[in-house]
CSV table of C-alpha atoms and ligand atoms in Angstrom, one decimal:
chain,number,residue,atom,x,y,z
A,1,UNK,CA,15.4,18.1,-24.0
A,2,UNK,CA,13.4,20.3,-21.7
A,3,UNK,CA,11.2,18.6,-18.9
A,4,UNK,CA,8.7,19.9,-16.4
A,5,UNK,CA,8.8,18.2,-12.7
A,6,UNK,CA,4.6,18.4,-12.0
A,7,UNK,CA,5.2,17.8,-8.8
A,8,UNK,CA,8.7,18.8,-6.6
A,9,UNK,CA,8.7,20.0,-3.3
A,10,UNK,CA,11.0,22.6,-3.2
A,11,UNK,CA,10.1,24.7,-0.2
A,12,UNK,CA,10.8,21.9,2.0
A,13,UNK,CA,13.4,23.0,4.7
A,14,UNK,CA,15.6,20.4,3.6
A,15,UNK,CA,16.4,22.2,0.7
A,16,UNK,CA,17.2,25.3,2.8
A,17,UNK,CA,20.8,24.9,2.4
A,18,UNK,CA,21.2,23.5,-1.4
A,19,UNK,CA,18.3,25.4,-2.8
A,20,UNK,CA,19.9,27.5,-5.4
A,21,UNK,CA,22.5,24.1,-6.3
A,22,UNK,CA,19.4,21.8,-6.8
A,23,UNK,CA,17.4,24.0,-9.2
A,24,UNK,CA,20.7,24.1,-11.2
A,25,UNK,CA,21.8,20.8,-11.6
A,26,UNK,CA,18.1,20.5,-12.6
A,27,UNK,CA,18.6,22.7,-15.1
A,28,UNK,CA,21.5,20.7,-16.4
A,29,UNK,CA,19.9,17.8,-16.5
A,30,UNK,CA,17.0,20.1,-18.8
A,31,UNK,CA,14.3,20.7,-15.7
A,32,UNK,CA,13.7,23.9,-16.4
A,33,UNK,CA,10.3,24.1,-14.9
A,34,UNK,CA,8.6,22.4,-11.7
A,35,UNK,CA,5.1,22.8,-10.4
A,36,UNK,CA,5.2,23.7,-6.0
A,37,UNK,CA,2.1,22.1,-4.4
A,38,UNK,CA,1.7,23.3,-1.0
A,39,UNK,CA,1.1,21.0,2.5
A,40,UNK,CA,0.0,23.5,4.9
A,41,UNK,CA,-1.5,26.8,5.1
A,42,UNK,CA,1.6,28.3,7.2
A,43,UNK,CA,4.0,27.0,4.3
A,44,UNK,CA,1.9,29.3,1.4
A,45,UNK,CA,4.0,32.4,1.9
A,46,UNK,CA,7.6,30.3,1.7
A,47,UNK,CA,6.1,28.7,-1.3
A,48,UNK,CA,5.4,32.2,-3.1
A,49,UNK,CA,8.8,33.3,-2.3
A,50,UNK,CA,10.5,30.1,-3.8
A,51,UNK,CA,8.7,30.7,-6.9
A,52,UNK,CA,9.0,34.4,-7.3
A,53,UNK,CA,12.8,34.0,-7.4
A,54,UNK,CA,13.3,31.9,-10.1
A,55,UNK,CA,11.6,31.6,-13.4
A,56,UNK,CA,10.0,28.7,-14.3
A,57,UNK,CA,8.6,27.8,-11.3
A,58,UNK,CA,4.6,27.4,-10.1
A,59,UNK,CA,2.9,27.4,-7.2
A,60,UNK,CA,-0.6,25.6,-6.1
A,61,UNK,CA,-2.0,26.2,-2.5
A,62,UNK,CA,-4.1,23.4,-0.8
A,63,UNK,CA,-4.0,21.3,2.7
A,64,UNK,CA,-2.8,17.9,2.1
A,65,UNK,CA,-4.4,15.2,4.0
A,66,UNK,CA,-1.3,14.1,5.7
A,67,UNK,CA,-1.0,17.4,7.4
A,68,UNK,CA,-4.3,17.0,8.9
A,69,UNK,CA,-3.7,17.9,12.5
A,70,UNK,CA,-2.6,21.3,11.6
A,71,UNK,CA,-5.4,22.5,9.1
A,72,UNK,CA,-8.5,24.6,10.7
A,73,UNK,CA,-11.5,25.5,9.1
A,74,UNK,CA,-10.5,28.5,8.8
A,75,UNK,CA,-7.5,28.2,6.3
A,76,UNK,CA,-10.4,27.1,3.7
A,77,UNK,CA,-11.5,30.5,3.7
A,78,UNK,CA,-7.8,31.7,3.8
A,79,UNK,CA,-6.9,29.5,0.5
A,80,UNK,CA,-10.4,31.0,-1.0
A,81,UNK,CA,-8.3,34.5,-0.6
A,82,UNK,CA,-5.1,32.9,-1.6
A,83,UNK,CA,-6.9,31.4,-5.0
A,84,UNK,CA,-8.3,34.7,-5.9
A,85,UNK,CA,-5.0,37.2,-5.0
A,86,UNK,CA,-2.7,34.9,-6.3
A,87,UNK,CA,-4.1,32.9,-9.1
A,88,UNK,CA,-2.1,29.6,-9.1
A,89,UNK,CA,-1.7,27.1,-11.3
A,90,UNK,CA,-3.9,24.5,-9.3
A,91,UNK,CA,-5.3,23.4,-6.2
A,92,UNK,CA,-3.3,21.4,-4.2
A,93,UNK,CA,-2.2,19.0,-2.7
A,94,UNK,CA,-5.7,18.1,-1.3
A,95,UNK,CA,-6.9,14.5,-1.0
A,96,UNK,CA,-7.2,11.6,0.9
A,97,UNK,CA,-5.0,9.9,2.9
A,98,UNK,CA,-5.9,6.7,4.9
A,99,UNK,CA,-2.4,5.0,5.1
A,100,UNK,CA,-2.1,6.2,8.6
A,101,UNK,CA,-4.9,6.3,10.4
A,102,UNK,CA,-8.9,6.6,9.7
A,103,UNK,CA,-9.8,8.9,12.6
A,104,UNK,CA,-9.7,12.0,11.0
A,105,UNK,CA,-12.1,10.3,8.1
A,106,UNK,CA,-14.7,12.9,8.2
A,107,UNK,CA,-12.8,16.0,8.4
A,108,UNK,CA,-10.7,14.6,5.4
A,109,UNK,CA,-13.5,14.3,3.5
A,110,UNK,CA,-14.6,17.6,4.4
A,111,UNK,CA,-11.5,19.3,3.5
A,112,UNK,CA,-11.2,17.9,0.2
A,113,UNK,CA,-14.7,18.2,-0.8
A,114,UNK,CA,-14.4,21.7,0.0
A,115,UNK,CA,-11.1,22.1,-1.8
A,116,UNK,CA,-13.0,20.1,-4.7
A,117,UNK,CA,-15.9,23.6,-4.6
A,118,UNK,CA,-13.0,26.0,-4.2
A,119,UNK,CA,-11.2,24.4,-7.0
A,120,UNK,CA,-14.7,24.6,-9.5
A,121,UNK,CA,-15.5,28.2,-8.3
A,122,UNK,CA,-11.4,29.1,-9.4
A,123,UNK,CA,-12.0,27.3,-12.9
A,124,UNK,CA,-8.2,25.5,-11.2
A,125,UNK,CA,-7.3,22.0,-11.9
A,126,UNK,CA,-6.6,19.6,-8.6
A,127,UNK,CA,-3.7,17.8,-7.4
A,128,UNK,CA,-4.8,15.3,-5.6
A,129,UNK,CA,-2.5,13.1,-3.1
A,130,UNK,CA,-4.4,9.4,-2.6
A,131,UNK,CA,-3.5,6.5,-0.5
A,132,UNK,CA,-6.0,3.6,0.6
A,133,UNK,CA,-8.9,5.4,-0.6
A,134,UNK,CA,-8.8,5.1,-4.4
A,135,UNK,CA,-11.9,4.2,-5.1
A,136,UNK,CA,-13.7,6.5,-2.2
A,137,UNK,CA,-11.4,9.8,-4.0
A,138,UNK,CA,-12.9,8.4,-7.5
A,139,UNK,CA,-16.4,8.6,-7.3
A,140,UNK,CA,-16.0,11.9,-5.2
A,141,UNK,CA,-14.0,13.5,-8.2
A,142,UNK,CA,-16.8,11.8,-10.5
A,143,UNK,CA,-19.7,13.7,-8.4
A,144,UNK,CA,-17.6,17.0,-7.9
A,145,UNK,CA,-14.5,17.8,-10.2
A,146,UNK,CA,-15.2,20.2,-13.6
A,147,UNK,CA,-11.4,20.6,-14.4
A,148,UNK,CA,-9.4,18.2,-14.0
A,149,UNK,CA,-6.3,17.5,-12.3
A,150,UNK,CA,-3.8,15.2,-11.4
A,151,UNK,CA,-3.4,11.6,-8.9
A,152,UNK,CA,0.1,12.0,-8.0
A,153,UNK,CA,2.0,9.3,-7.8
A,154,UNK,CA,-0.1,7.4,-8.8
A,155,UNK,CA,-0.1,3.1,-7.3
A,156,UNK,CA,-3.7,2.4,-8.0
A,157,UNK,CA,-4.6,-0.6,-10.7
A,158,UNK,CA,-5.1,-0.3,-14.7
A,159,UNK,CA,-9.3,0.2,-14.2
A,160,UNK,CA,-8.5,2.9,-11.2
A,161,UNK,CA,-5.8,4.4,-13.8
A,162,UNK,CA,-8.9,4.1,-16.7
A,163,UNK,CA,-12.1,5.5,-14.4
A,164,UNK,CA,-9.2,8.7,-13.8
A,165,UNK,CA,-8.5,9.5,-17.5
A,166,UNK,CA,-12.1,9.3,-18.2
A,167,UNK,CA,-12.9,11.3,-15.4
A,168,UNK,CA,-10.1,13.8,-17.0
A,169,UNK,CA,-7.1,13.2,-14.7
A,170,UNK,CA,-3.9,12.4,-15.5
A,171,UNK,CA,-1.4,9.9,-13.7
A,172,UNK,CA,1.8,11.6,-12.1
A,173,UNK,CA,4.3,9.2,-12.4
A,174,UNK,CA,7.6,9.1,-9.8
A,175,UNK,CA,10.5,6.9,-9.3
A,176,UNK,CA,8.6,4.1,-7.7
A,177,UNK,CA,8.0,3.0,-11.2
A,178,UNK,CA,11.3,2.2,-11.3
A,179,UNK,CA,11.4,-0.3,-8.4
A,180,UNK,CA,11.1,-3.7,-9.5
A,181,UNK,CA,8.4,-4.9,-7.1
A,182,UNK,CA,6.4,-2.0,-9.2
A,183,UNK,CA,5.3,-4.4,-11.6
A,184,UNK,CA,1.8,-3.5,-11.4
A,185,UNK,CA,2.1,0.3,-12.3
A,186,UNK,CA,5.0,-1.0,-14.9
A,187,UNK,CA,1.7,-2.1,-16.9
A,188,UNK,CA,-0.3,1.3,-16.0
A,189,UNK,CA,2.7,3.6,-17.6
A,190,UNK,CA,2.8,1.2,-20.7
A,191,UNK,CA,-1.0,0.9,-21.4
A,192,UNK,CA,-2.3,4.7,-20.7
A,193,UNK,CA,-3.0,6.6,-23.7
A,194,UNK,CA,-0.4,9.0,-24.1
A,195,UNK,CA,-2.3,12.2,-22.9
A,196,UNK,CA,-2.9,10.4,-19.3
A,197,UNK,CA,0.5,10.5,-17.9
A,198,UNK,CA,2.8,13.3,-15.9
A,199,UNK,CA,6.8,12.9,-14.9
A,200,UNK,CA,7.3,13.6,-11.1
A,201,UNK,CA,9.6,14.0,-8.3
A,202,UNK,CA,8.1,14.5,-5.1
A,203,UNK,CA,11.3,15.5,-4.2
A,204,UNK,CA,12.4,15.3,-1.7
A,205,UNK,CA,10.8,12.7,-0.9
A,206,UNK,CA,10.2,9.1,-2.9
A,207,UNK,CA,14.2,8.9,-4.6
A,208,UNK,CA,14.4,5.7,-6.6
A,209,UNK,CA,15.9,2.8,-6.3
A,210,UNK,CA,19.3,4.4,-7.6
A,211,UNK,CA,19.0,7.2,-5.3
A,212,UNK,CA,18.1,5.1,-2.1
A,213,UNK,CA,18.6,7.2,0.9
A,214,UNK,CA,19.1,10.5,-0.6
A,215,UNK,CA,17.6,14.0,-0.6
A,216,UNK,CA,15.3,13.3,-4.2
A,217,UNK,CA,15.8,16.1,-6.4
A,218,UNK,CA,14.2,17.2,-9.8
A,219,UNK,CA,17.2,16.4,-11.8
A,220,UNK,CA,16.6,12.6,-11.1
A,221,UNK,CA,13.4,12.5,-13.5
A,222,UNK,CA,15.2,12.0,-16.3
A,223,UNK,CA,16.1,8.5,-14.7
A,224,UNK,CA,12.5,7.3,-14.7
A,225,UNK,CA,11.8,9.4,-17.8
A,226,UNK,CA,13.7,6.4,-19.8
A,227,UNK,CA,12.7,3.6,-17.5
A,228,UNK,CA,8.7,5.2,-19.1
A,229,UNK,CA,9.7,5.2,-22.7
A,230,UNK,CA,10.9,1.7,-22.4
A,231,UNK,CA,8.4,0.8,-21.2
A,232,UNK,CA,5.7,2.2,-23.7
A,233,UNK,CA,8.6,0.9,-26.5
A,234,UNK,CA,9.3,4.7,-27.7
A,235,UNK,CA,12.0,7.3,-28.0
A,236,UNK,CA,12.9,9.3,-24.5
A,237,UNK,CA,12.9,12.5,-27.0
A,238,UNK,CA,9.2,12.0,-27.9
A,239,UNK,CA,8.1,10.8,-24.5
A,240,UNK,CA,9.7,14.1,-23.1
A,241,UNK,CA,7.7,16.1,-25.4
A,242,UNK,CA,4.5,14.4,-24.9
A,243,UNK,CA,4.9,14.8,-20.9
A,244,UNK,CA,5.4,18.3,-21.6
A,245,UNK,CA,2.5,19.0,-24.0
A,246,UNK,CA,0.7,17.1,-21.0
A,247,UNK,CA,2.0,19.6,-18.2
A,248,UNK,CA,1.2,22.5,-20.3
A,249,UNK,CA,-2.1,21.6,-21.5
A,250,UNK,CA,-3.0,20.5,-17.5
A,251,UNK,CA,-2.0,23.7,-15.8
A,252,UNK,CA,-1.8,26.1,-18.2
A,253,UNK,CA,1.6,26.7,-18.8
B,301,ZN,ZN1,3.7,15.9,-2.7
């Protein structure tokens, strides 16, 4: 069984030291490939050397919301440069984020609607991180997005998880499904259609319930990979190949 982590990030400095162990034991567990969205615009360069050294990995470039304080206007032109020299396999992680705070409201918006025109001018899907603005990120993907993308871990209800596939977006699914207060997004990963749906990490952050307190690591997908099937009442085999197919298809791989 091969699997693709969508979503794993594996520049973080807390791999610094285990790097080279944690992309094997993901191979043992069958992750041979993981997609490396980017948080800042300093991080870009670490993120391209992760990825040139091993096969089977793939960056995207973007300024995730949470990292707000340290993006200037200037990096969008900067990622406009990175987009064109280095052709990645998306834009991202770009979004909105209102968990924290609301004060940086309009500049988040900015930044992503502008991510949102970089990622239509690139022909690039978007990997979009959301929290407390669902709705506000759906209708601005409905006005602006032409290719697609992905909500990463996803937490938003069965007609959020709907207005996404219809708008094209799939769902990226992490271990929090496998929490048992997650009964709502239990129901999500059993009723989407099976093209709607990507397996995550977002290591290393977000371990499951099993791996409370630990670096998360790639290799732990295949936990939550079973916890989906039984869920949508099917083999982990066919499941595996489906969220494949879904990976590929998404980001061209
Ligand atoms: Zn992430």
């Amino acid at each position: 069984m091969k699997l693709i982590d969508s979503h794993c990030h594996l520049d973080d400095d807390r791999f610094d030291d285990c790097r080279e162990q944690v992309i094997a034991r993901a191979a043992v567990a069958g992750v041979t490939r993981m997609v490396i969205p980017a948080t800042t615009a300093n991080r870009w360069e670490k993120i391209k050397q992760v990825c040139a050294g091993h096969d089977g990995l793939y960056p995207a470039y973007g300024l995730h919301p949470m990292f707000i304080e340290q993006h200037h206007v200037s990096h969008l032109r900067e990622l406009d440069e990175w987009l064109q020299r280095e052709r990645p396999i998306a834009i991202g992680e770009c979004g909105v984020d209102f968990f924290h705070s609301r004060v940086d409201e309009k500049w988040q918006r900015q930044l992503f609607l502008e991510q949102l025109q970089l990622a239509n001018n690139h022909r690039l899907p978007l990997i979009v991180h959301v929290r407390k603005a669902m709705d506000e990120v759906i209708s601005l993907l409905r006005k602006h997005a032409q290719y697609g993308g992905v909500v990463h871990s996803f937490a938003g209800s069965q007609q959020q998880a709907l207005q996404l596939y219809n708008l094209g977006f799939k769902l990226g699914i992490a271990a929090t499904v496998d929490f048992e207060r997650a009964r709502k997004l239990q129901a999500v990963v059993a009723a989407m259609p099976d093209d709607g749906l990507l397996l995550e990490s977002d290591a290393p952050d977000q371990a499951g319930p099993t791996h409370r307190g630990q670096l998360n690591q790639p290799a732990f997908i295949v936990e939550h990979l079973q916890s989906m099937a039984d869920l949508r009442k099917c083999a982990v085999e066919d499941l595996a190949a489906i969220l494949n197919h879904n990976a590929e298809s998404l980001f061209n791989i």
